[in-house]
mmCIF file of C-alpha atoms in Angstrom:
data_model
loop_
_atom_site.group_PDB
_atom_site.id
_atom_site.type_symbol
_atom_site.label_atom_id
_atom_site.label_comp_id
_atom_site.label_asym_id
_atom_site.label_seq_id
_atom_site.Cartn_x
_atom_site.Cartn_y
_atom_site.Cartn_z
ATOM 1 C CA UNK A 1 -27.749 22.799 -7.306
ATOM 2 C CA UNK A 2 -24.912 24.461 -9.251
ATOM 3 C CA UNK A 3 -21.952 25.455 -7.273
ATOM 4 C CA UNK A 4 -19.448 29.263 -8.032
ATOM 5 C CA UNK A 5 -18.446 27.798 -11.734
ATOM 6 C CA UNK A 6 -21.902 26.966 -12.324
ATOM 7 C CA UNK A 7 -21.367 23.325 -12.311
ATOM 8 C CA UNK A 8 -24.254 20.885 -11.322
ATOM 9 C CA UNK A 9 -22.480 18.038 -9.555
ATOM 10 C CA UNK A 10 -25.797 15.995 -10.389
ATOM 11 C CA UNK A 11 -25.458 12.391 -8.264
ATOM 12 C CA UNK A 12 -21.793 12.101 -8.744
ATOM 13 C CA UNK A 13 -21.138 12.693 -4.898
ATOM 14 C CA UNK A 14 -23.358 9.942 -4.145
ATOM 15 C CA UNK A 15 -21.977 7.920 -6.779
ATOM 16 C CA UNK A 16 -18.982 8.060 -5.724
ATOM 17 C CA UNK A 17 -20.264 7.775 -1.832
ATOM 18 C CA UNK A 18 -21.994 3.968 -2.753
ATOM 19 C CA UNK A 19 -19.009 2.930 -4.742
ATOM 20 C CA UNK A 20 -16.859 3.342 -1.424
ATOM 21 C CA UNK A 21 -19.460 1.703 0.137
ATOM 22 C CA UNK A 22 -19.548 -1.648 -2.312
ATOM 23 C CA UNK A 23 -15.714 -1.762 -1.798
ATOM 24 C CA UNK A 24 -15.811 -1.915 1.729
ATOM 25 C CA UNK A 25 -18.470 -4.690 1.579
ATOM 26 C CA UNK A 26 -16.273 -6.216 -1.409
ATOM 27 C CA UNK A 27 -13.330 -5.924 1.336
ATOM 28 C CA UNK A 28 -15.593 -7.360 4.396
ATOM 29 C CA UNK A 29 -16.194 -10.624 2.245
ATOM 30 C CA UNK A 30 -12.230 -11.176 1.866
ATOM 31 C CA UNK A 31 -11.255 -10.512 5.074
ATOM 32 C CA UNK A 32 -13.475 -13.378 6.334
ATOM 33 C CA UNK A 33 -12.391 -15.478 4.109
ATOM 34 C CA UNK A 34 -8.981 -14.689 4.999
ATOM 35 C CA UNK A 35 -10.024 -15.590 8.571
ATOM 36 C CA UNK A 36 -11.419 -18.388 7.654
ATOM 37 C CA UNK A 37 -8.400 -19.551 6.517
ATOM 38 C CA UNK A 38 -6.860 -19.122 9.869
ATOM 39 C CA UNK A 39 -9.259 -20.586 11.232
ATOM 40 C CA UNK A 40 -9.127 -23.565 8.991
ATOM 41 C CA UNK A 41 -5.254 -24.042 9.308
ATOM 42 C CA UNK A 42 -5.150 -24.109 12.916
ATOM 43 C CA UNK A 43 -3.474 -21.875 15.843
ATOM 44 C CA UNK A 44 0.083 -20.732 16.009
ATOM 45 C CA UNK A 45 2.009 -17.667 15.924
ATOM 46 C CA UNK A 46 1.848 -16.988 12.277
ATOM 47 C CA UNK A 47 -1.935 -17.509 12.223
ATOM 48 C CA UNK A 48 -2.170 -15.220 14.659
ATOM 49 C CA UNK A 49 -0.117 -12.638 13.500
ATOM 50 C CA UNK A 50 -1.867 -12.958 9.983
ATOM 51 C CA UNK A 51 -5.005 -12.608 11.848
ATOM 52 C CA UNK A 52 -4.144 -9.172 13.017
ATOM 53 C CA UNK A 53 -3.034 -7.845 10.502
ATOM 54 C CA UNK A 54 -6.514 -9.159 8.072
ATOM 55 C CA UNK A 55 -8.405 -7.516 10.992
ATOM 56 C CA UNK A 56 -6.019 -4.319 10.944
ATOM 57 C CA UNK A 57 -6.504 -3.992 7.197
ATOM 58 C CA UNK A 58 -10.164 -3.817 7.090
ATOM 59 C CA UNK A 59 -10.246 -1.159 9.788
ATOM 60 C CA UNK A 60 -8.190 1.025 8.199
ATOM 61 C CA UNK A 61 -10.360 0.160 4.980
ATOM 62 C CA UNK A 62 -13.184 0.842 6.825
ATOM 63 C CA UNK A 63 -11.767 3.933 8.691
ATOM 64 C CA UNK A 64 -11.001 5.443 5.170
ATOM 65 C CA UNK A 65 -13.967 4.717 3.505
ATOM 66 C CA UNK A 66 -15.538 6.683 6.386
ATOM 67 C CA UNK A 67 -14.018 9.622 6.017
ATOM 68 C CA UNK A 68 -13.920 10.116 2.251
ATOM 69 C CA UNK A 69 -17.487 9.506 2.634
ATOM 70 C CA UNK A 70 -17.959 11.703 5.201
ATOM 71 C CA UNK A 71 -15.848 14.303 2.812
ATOM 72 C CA UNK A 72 -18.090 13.566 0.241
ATOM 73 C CA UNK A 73 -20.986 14.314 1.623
ATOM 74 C CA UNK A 74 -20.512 17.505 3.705
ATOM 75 C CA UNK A 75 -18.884 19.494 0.770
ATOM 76 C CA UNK A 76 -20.852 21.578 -2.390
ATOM 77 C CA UNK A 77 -17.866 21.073 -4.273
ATOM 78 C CA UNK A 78 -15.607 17.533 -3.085
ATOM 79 C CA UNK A 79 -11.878 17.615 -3.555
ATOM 80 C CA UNK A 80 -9.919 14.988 -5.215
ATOM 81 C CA UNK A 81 -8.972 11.657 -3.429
ATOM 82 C CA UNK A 82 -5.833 12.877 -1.827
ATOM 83 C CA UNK A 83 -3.229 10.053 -3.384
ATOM 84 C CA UNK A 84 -2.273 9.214 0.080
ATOM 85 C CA UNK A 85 -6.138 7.306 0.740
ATOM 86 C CA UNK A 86 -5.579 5.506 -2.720
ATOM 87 C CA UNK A 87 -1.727 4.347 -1.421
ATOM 88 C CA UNK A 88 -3.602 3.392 2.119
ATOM 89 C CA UNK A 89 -5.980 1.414 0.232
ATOM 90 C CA UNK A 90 -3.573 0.009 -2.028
ATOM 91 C CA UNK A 91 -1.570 -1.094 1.452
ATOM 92 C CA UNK A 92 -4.763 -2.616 2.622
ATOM 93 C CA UNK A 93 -5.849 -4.666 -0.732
ATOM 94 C CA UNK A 94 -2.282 -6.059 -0.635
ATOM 95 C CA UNK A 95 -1.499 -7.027 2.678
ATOM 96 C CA UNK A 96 -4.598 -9.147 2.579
ATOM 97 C CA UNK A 97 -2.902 -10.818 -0.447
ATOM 98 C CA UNK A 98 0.318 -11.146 1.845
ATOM 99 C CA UNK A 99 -2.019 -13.019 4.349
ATOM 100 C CA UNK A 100 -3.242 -15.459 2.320
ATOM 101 C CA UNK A 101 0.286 -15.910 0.407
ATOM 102 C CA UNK A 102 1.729 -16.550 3.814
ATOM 103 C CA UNK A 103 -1.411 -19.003 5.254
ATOM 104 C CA UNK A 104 -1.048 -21.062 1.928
ATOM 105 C CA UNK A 105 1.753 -22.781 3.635
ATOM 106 C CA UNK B 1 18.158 1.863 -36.123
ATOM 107 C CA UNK B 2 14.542 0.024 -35.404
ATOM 108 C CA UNK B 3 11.660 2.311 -34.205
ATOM 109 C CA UNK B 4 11.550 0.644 -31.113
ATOM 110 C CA UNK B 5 15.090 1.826 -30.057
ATOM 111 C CA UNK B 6 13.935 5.486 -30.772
ATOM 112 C CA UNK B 7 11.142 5.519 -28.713
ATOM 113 C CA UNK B 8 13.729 4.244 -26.456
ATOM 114 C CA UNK B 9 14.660 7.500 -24.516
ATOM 115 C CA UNK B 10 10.689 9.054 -24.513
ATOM 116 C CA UNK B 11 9.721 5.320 -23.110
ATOM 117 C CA UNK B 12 12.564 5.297 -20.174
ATOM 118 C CA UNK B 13 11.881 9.059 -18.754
ATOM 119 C CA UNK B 14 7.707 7.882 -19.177
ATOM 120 C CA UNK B 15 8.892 5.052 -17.213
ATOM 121 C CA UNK B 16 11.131 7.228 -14.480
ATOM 122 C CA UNK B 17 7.968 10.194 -13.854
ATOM 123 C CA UNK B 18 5.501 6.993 -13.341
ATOM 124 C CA UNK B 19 7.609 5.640 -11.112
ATOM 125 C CA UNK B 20 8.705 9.066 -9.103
ATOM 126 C CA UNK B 21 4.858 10.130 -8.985
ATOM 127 C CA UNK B 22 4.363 6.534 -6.891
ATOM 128 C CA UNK B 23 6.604 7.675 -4.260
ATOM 129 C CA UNK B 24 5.259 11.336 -4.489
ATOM 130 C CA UNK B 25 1.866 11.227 -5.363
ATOM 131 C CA UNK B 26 1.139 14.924 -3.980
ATOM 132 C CA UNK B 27 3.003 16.247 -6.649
ATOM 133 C CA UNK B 28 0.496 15.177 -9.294
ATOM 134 C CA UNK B 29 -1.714 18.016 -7.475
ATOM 135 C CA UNK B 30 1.026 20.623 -8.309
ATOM 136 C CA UNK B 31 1.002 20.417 -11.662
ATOM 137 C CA UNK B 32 -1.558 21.910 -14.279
ATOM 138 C CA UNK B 33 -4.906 22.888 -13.474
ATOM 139 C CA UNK B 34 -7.485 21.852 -11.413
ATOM 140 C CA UNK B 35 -10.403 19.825 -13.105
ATOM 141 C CA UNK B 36 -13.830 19.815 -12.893
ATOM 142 C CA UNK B 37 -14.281 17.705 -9.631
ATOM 143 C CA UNK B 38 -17.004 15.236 -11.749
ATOM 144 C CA UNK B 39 -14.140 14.319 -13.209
ATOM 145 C CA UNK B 40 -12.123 13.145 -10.628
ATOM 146 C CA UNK B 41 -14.863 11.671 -8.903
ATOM 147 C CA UNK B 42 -15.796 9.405 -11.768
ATOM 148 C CA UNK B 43 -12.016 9.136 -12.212
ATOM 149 C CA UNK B 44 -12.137 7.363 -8.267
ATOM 150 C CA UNK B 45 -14.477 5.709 -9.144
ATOM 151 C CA UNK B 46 -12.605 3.695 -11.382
ATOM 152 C CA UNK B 47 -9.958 3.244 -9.309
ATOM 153 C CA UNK B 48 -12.330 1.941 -6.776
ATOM 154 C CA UNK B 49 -13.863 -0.537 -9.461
ATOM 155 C CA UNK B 50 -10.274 -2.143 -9.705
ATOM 156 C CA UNK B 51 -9.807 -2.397 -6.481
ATOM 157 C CA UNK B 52 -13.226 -4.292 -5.924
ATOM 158 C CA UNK B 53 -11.459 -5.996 -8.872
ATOM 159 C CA UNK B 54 -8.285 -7.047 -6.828
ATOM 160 C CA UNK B 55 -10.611 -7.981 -3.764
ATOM 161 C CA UNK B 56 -11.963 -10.793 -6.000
ATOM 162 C CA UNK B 57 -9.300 -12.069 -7.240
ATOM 163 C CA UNK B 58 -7.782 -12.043 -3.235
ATOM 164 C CA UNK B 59 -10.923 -13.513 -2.318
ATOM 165 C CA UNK B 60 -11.367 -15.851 -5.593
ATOM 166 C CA UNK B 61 -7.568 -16.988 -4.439
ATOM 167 C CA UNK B 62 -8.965 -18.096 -0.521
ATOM 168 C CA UNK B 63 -11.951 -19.839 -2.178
ATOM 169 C CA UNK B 64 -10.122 -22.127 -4.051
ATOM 170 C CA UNK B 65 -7.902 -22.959 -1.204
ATOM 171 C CA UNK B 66 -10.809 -23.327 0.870
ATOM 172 C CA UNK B 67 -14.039 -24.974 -0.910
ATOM 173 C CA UNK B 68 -12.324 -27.046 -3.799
ATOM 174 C CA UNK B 69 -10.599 -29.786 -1.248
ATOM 175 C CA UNK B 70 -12.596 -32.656 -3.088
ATOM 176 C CA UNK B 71 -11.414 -31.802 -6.559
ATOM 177 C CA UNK B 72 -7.928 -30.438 -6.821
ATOM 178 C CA UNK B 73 -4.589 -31.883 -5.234
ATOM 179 C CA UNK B 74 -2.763 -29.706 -2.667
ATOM 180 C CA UNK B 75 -0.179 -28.566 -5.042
ATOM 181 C CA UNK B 76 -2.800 -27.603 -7.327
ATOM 182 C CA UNK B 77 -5.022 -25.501 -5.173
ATOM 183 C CA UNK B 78 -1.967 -23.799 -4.033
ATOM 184 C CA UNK B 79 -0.728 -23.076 -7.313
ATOM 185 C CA UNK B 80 -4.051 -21.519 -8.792
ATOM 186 C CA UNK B 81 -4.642 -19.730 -5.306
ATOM 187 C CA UNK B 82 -1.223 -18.080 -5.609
ATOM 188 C CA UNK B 83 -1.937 -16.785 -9.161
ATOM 189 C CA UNK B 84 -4.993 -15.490 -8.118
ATOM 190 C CA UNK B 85 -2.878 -13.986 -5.101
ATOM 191 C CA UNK B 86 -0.316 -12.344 -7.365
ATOM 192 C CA UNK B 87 -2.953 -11.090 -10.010
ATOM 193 C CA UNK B 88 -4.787 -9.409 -7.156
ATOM 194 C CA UNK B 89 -1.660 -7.553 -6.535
ATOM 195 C CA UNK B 90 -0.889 -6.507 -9.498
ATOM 196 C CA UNK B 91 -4.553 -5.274 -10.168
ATOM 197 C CA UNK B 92 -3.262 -3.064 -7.097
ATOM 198 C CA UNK B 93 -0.704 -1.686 -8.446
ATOM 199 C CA UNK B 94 -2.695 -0.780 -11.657
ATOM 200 C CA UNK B 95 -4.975 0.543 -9.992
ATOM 201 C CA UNK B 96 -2.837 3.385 -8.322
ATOM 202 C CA UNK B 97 -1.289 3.501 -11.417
ATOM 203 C CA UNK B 98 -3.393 4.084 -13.723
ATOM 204 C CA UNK B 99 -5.431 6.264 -11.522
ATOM 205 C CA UNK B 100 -2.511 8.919 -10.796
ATOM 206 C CA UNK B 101 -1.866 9.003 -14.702
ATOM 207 C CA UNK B 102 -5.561 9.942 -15.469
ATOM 208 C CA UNK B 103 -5.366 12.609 -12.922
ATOM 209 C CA UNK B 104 -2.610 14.141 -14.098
ATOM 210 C CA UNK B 105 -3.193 13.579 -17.613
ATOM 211 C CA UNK B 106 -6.664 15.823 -16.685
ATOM 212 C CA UNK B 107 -5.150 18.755 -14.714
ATOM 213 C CA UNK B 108 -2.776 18.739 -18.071
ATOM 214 C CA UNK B 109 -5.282 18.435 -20.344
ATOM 215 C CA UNK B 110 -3.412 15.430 -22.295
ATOM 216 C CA UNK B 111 -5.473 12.671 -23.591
ATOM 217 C CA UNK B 112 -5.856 9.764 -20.952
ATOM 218 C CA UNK B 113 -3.699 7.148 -21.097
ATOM 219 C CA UNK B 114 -4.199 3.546 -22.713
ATOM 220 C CA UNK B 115 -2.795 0.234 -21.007
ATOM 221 C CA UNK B 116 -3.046 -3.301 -22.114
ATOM 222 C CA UNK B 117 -3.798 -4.254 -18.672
ATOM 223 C CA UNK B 118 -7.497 -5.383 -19.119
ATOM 224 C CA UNK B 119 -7.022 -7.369 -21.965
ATOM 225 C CA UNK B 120 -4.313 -9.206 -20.428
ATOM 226 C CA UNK B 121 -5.770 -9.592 -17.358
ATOM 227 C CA UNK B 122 -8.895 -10.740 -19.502
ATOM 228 C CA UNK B 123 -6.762 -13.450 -20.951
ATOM 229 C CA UNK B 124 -5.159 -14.567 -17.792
ATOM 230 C CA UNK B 125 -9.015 -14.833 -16.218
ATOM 231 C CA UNK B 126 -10.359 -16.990 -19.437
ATOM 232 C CA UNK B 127 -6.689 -19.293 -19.426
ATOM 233 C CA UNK B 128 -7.607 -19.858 -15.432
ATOM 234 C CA UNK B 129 -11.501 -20.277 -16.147
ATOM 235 C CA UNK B 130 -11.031 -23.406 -18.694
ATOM 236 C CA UNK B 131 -7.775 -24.819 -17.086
ATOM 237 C CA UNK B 132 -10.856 -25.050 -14.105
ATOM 238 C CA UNK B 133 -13.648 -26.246 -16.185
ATOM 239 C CA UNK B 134 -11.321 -29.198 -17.402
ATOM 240 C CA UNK B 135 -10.059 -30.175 -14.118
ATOM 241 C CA UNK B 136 -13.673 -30.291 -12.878
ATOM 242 C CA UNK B 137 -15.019 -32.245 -15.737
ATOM 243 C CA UNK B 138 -12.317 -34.579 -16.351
ATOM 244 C CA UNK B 139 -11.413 -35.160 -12.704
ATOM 245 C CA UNK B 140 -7.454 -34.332 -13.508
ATOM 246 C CA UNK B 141 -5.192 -34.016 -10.629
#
């Protein structure tokens, strides 16, 4: 279905729709192993803490995913990823890097 | 005076707008025109790829800490781990990178912009792969 320029946006929506979707899945796989690796090294405060924040990471992951998807889907014609969800996702990849750089010890 | 030191001046200002558009993405959408929207998908798309990238390497970096206890020595694991840590990171940071320089290169209408990146990251992958491959075999450390 072409949209006002004439443009046929073809499966790129979609495209773009299951490529969010592998990257949360990609994203689900580290955070358990990042909790794994809590779980491995034992309680404490920092395990803890590094717990919460895996666990906050993917929800926000997760939370964006959602609605870019949801974006994605209910328009003819999708806007661009506003650069705020690519910083938030950026935020999300590395504080799971943090976690593990801070449970190596 | 060498070629290098007359880029000098275009390479330093490249170097300031890359790093002002990080702290102000939104003003990439200010500038030029708007492009056709199956080109910033696929350009997401991309972005998203290198980020699946980084979650590998993340993930690669817990694995090795995790499921190679019988081969490698502590300092070892946590050595190669860390690497694979700090690469995931800076796959990041490429990622938003490179992703805000396509988009504005489109709504400009420049060409897209090269990096060295993958090849690097290429090498650092194959380096990591058969320092691995010889620890296994050999037994080392």
């Amino acid at each position: 279905m072409a949209d006002a320029a004439g443009r046929d946006p073809g499966l790129q929506p979609e495209r773009t729709r299951l490529a969010w979707r592998r990257t949360t899945l990609s994203c689900a796989v580290t955070a358990v192993l990042a909790g794994r690796q809590v779980a491995l090294r034992g309680g404490g405060l920092l395990a803890a803490v590094a717990l919460a924040l895996v666990t906050l990471a993917f929800l926000l992951f997760l939370r964006l995913a959602h609605r870019r998807i949801q974006l994605l889907d209910g328009s003819p014609s999708p806007s661009t990823m506003p650069p705020r969800s690519a910083a938030a996702v950026a935020a999300c990849t590395m504080s799971l890097a943090l976690c593990g750089a801070v449970l190596l010890w | 005076m060498s070629a290098f030191a007359q880029r000098l001046p275009a390479r330093l200002r490249a170097a300031r707008d890359s790093v002002r558009l990080w702290f102000a993405p939104a003003r990439v959408q200010r500038e030029g025109a708007t492009p056709d929207y199956r080109f910033s998908l696929a350009n997401e798309r991309t972005f998203l790829a290198w980020i699946r990238t980084a979650l590998a390497l993340i993930g690669g970096g817990f694995a090795i800490d995790q499921f190679l206890t019988d081969h490698l020595a502590r300092w070892v694991r946590a050595a190669l781990a860390l690497a694979l840590l700090v690469g995931g990171v800076a796959c990041t940071l490429r990622a938003v990178n490179h992703w805000v320089r396509c988009e504005r290169a489109m709504r400009r209408g420049a060409d897209l912009p090269v990096s060295r990146f993958p090849a690097l990251l290429a090498v650092t992958v194959a380096v990591i792969a058969v320092a691995m491959v010889c620890v296994v075999l050999f037994g080392w450390a």
